[in-house]
Backbone as numpy.savetxt, mean C-alpha at the origin, in Angstrom:
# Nx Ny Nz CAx CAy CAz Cx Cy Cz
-16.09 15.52 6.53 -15.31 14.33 6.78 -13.84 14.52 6.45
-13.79 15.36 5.56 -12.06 16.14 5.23 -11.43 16.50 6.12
-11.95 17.07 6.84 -11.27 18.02 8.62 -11.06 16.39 9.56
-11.96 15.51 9.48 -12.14 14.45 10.35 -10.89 13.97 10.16
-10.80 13.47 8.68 -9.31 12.48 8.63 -8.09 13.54 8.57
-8.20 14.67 8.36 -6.91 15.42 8.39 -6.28 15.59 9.71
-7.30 15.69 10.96 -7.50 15.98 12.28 -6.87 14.53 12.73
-7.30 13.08 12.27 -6.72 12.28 12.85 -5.39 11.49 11.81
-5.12 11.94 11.26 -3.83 11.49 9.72 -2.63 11.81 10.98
-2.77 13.68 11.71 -1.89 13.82 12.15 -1.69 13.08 13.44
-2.64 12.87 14.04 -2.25 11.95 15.49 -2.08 10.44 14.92
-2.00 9.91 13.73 -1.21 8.62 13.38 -0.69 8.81 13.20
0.51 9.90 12.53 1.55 10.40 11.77 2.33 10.03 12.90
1.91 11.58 13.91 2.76 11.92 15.19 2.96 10.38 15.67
1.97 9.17 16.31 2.57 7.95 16.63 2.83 6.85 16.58
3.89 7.31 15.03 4.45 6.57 14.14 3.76 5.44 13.21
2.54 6.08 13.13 1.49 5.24 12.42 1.84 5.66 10.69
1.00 4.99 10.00 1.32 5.16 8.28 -0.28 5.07 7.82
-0.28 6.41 7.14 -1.82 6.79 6.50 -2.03 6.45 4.76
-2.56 5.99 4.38 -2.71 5.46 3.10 -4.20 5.88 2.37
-3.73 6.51 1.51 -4.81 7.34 0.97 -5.30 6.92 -0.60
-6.17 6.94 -1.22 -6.54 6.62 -2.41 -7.99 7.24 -2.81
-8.25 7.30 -3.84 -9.36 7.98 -4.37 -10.06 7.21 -5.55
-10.85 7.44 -5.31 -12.50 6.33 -5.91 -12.34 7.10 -7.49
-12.19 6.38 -8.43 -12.01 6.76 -9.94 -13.49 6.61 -10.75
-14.48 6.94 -10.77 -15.52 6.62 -11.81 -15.30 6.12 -12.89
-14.50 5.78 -13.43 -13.66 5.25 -14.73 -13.26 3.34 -13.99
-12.98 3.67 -13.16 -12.71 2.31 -12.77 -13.60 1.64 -11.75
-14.95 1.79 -11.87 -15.79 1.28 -11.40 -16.10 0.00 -10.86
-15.28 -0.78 -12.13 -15.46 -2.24 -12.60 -14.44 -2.90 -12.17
-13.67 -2.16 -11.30 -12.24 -3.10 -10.94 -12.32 -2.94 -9.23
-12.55 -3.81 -9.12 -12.91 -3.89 -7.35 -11.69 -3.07 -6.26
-12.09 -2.74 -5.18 -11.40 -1.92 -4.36 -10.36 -1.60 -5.31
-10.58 -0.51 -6.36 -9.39 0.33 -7.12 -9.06 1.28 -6.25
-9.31 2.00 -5.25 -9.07 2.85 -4.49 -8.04 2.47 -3.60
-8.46 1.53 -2.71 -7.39 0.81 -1.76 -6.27 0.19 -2.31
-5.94 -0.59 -4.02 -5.21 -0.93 -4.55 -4.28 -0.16 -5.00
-5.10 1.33 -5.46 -4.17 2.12 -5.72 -3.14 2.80 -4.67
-3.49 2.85 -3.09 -3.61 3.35 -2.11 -1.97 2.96 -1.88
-2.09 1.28 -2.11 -1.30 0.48 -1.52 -0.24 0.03 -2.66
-0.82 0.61 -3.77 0.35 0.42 -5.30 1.73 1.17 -4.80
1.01 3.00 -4.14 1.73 3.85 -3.98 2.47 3.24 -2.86
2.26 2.71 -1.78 2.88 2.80 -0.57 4.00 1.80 -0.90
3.54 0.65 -1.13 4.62 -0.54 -1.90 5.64 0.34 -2.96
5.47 1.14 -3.69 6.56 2.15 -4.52 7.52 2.84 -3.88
6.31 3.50 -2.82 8.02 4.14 -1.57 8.45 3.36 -0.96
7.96 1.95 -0.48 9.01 1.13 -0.10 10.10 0.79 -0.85
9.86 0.53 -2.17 10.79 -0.17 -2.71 11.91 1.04 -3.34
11.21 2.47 -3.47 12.47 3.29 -3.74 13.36 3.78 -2.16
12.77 3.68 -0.94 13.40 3.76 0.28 13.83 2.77 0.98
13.85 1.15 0.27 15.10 0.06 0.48 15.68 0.17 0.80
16.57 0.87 -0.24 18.36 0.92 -0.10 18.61 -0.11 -1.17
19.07 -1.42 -0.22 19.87 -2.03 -1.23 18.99 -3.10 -1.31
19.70 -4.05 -2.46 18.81 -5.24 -2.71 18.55 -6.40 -1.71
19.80 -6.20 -0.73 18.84 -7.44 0.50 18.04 -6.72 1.42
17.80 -5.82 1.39 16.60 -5.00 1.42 15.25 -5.63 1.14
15.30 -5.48 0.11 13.97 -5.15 -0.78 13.69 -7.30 -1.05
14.84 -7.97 -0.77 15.10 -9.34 -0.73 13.77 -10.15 0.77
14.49 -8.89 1.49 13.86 -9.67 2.84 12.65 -8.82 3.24
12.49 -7.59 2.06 10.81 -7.54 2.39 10.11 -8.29 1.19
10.55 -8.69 0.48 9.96 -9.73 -0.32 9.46 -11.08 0.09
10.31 -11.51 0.79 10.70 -12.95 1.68 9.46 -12.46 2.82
9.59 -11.44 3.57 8.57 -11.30 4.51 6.89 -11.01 4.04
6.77 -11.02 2.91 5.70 -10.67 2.33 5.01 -12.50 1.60
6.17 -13.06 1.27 5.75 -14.36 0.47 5.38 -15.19 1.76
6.00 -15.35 3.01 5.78 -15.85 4.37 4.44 -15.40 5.04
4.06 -13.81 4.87 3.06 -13.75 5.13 1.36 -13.88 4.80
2.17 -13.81 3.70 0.73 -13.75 2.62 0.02 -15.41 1.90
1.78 -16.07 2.00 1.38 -17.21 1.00 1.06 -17.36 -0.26
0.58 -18.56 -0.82 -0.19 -18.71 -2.04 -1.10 -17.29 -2.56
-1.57 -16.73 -1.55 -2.68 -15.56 -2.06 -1.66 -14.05 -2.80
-0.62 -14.05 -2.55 0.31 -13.17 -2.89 -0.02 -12.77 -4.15
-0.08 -14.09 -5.28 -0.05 -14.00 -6.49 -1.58 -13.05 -7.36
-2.67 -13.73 -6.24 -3.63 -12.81 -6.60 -3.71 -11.42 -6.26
-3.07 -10.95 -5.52 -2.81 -9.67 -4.46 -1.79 -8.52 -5.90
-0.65 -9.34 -5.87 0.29 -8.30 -7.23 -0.45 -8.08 -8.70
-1.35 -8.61 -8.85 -2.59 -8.73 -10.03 -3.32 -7.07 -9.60
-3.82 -6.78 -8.40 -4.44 -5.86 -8.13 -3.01 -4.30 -7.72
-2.66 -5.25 -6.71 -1.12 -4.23 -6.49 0.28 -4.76 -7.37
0.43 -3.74 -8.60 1.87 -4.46 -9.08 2.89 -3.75 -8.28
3.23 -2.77 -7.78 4.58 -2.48 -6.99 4.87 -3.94 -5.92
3.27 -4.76 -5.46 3.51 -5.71 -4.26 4.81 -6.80 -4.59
């Protein structure tokens, strides 16, 4: 299944797709989708160090509170970079 997603990572790469990767912790068993949270901790981190400037990082904030809503708050509990 390693060859599978490596084989297709690059044909999302190549069209202009974004691959998000995370790994299942036995230690964190007990904390629901820790894998995908972590996945998406990381990806939210390179966003916010490849901003730039602060109305940047302003209006992906703004686009994130618009999209998400009220549920946001439970969401940065699991993802803190969100």
């Amino acid at each position: 299944k390693s060859l599978l997603v490596y084989e297709s990572r690059k044909h999302m790469l190549a069209g202009g797709g974004i691959v998000l990767s995370g790994k299942f912790d036995q230690l964190q068993q007990g904390t629901p989708f820790s894998a995908l949270a972590s996945a998406f901790d990381v990806y939210c981190g390179t966003l916010l160090e490849n901003s730039g400037t602060a109305s940047t990082v302003g209006e992906l904030a703004s686009n994130l509170r618009s999209s998400l809503g009220r549920d946001v708050h439970h969401l940065t509990k699991l993802i803190p970079n969100l």
